Coordinates of C-alpha atoms in Angstrom, one line a residue:
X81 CA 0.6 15.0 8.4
X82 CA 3.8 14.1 6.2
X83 CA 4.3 10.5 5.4
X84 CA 8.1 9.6 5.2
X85 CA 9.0 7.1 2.6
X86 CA 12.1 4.8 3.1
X87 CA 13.2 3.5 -0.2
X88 CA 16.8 3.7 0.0
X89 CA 18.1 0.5 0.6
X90 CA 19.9 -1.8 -1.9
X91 CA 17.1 -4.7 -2.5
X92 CA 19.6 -7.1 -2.2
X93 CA 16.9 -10.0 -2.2
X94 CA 15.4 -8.4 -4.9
X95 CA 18.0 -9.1 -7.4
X96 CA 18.4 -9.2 -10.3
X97 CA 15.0 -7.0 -10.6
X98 CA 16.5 -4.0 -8.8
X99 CA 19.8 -4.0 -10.9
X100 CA 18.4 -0.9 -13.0
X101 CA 15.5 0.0 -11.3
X102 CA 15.1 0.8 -7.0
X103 CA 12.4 -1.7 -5.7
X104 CA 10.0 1.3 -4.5
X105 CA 9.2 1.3 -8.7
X106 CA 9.0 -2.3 -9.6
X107 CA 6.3 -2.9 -11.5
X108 CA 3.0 -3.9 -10.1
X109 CA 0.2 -4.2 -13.2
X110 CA 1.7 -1.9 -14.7
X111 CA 2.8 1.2 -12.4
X112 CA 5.4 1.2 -9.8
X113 CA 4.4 -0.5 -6.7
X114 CA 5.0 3.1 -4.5
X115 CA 2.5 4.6 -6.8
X116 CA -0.7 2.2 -5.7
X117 CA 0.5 3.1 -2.6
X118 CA 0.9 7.1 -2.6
X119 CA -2.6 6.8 -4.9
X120 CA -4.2 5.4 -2.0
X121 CA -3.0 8.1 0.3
X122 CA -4.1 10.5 -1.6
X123 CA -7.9 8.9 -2.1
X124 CA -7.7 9.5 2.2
X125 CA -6.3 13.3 2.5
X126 CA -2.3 12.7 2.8
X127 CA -0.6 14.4 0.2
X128 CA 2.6 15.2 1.8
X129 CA 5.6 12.9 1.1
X130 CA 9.6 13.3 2.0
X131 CA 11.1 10.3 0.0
X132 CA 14.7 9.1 1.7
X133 CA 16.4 7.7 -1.1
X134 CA 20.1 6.1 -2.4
X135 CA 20.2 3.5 -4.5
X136 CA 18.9 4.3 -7.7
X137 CA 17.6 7.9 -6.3
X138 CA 17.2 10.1 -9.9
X139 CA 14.9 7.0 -10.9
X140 CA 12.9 7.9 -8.0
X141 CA 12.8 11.8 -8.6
X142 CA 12.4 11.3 -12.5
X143 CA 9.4 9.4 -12.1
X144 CA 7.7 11.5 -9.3
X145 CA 9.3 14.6 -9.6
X146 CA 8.1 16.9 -7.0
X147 CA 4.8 14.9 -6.7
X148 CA 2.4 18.0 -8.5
X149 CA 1.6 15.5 -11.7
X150 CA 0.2 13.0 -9.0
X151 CA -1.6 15.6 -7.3
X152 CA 0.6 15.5 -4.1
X153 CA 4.2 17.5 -2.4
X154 CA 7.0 15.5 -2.6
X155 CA 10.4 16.1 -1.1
X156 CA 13.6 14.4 -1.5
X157 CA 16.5 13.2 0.6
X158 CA 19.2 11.8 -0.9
X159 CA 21.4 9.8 1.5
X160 CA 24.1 9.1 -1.1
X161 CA 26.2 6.0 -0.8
X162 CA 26.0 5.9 3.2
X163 CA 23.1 4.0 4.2
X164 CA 22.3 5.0 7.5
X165 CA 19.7 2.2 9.1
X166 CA 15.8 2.8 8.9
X167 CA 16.0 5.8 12.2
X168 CA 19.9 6.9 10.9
X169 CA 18.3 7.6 7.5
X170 CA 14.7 9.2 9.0
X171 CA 17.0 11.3 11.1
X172 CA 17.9 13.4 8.1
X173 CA 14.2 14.3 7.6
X174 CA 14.5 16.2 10.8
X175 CA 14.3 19.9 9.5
X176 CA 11.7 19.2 6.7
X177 CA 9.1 18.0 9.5
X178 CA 7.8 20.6 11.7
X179 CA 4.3 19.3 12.9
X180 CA 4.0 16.8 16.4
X181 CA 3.7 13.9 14.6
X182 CA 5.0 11.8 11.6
X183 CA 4.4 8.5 9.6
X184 CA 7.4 6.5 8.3
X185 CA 6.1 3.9 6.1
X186 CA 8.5 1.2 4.1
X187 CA 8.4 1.5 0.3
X188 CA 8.0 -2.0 -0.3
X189 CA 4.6 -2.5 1.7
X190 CA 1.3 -2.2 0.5
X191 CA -1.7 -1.6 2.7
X192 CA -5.1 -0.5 3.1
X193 CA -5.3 0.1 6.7
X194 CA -7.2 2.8 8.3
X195 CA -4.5 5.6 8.7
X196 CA -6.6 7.9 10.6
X197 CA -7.3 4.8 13.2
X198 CA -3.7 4.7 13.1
X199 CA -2.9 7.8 14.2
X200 CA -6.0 8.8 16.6
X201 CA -4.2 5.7 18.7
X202 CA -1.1 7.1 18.6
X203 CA -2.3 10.5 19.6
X204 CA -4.3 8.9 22.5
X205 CA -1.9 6.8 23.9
X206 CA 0.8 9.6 24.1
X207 CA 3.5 7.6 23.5
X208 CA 6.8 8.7 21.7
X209 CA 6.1 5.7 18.8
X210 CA 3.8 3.1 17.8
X211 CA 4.1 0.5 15.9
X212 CA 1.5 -0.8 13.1
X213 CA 1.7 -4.6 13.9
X214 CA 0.0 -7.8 12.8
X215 CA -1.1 -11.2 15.0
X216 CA 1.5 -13.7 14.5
X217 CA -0.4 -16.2 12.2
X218 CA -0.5 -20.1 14.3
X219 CA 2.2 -22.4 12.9
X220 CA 4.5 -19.1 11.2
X221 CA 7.9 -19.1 12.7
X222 CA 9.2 -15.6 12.8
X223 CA 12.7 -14.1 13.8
X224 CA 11.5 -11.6 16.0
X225 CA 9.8 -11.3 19.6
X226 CA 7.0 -8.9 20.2
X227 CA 4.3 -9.2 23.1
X228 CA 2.3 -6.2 24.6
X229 CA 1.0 -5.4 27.9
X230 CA -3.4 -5.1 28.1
X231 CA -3.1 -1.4 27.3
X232 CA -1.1 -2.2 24.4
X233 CA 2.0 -0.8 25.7
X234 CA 5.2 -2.9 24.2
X235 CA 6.1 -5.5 26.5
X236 CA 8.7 -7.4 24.6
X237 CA 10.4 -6.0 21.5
X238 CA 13.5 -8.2 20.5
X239 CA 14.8 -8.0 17.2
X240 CA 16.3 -11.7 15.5
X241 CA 17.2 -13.1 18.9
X242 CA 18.7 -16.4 19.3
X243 CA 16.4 -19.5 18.4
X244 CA 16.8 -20.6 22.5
X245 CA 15.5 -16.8 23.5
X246 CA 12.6 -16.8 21.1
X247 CA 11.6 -20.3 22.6
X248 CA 10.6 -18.5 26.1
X249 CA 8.1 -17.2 24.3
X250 CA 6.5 -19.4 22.4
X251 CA 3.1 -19.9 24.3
X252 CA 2.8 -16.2 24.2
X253 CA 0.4 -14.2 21.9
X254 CA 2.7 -12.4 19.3
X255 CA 3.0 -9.7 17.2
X256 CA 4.4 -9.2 13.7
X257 CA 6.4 -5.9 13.1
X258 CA 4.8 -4.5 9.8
X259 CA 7.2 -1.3 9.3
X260 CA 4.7 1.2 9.3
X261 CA 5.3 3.4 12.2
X262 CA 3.6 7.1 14.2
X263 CA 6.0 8.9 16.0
X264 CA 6.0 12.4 17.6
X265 CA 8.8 14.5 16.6
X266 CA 10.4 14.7 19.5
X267 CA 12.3 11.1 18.7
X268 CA 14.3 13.6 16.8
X269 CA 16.5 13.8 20.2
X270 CA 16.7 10.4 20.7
X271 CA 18.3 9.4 17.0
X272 CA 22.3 10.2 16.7
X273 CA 23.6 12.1 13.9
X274 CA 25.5 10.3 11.5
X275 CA 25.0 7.4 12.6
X276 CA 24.1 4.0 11.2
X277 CA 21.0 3.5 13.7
X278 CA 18.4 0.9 13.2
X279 CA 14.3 1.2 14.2
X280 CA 13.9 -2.3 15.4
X281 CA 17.3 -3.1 16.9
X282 CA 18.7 0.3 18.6
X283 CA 15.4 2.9 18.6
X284 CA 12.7 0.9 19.9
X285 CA 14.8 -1.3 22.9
X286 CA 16.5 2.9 23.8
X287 CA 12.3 4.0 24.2
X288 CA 11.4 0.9 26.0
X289 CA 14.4 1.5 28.4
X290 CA 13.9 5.2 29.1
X291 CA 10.0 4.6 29.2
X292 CA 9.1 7.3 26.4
X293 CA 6.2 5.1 25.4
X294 CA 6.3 2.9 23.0
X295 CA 2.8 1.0 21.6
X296 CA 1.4 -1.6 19.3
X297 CA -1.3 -0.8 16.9
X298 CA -2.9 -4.1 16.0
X299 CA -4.4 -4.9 12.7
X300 CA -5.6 -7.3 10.3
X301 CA -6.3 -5.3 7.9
X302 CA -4.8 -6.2 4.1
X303 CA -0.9 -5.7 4.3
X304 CA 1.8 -6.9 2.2
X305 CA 5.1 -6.7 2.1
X306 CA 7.1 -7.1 -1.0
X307 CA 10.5 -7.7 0.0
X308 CA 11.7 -10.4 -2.1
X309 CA 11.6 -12.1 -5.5
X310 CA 9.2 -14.9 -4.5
X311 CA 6.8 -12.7 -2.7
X312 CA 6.7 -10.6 -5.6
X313 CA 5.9 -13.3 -8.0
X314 CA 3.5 -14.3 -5.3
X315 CA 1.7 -11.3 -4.9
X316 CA 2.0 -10.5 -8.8
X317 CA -0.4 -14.4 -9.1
X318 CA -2.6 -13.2 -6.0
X319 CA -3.7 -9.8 -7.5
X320 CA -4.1 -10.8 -11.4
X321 CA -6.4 -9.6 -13.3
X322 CA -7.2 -6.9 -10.6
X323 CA -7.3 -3.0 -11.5
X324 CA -7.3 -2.1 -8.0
X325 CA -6.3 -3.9 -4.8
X326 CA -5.9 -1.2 -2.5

């Protein structure tokens, strides 16, 4: 199954760090955070990779290349300077993916979750997409609604709602979106074409509303996300010392 790396964006929040270098290849003791990642793949049979990437892109390829020093396939699409959105940029993937199924995966998270789990759910529930998601720890505000039905159906997906609408929902259990995602291919038809178009805020609310299937995939397994300067330091503290962490 192909794993679709987003690492396109800007890393705005990860400035100055990502001036020179994308944030999928800041350093994490001493190889680029993506690597520990794509190694850990690898170490559990995924060796296909498309890379979506803009900022910074012939860092990316440089490094990589097309994946054979790492022991893996890597392909490349270069959305240039017109960032498209997390589904706007995926849609371009469209022709290089020819199986039922796909994994998009953010390049700035690291996990060791059971991807086979991962996807035996997806492929059981039958849903369109599934999202890998997290209990929302006690006492952690976030700025996102997400509650599920018993069969794990998405019952409430709302993206950075206002404060008063996230309130309605506070003695709910609640999920936290972890960017790692299963869908079949067929979300292909649902994406538009050149078209800045956005996972959490356009994709997901269109599935819930045409009742394509949409899922959670709950886990608790290690996960981090390193999408700004103080979690980096903060995760660069956590893991000292430490060859391997994945």
């Amino acid at each position: 199954m192909k794993i679709v790396v987003v690492a396109g964006g800007l890393a705005t929040r990860m400035r100055p760090i990502t001036e020179e270098i994308p944030k999928c290849l800041i350093d994490i003791n001493g190889k680029p955070l993506i690597q520990h990642q794509l190694e850990f793949f690898k170490e559990h049979g995924y060796t296909e990779f498309i890379f979506n990437v803009a900022h910074l892109a012939e860092k990316v390829e440089e490094y990589f290349g097309d994946g054979s020093e790492f022991g893996l396939t890597i392909q490349y699409i270069d959305e240039g300077e017109e960032l498209r959105g997390t589904a706007g940029s995926v849609k371009l993937d469209e022709d290089l993916i020819t199986e039922d199924n796909f994994i998009v995966f953010m390049g700035d998270n690291l996990t060791s979750m059971d991807f086979d789990k991962f996807i035996e759910f997806h492929q059981q529930k039958g849903g369109v997409a599934t999202i890998c998601m997290r209990p929302l720890p006690a006492g952690y505000q976030s700025s996102s609604v997400i509650t599920l039905h018993k069969d794990k159906r998405i019952k409430v997906f709302l993206e950075k709602p206002p404060m008063e609408e996230i309130e309605k929902y506070k003695d709910e259990k609640r999920f936290i979106n972890s960017g790692i995602y299963c869908f079949k291919r067929e979300v292909f038809k649902l994406i538009p074409p050149n078209t800045k178009y956005d996972f959490a805020k356009q994709l997901f609310p269109d599935i819930m509303k045409k009742k394509l299937g949409i899922y959670g995939y709950v886990t608790e397994e290690f996960f981090r996300e390193i999408g700004r300067v103080e979690k980096y330091d903060a995760f660069l503290k956590e893991i000292r010392d430490k060859k391997k962490f994945l």
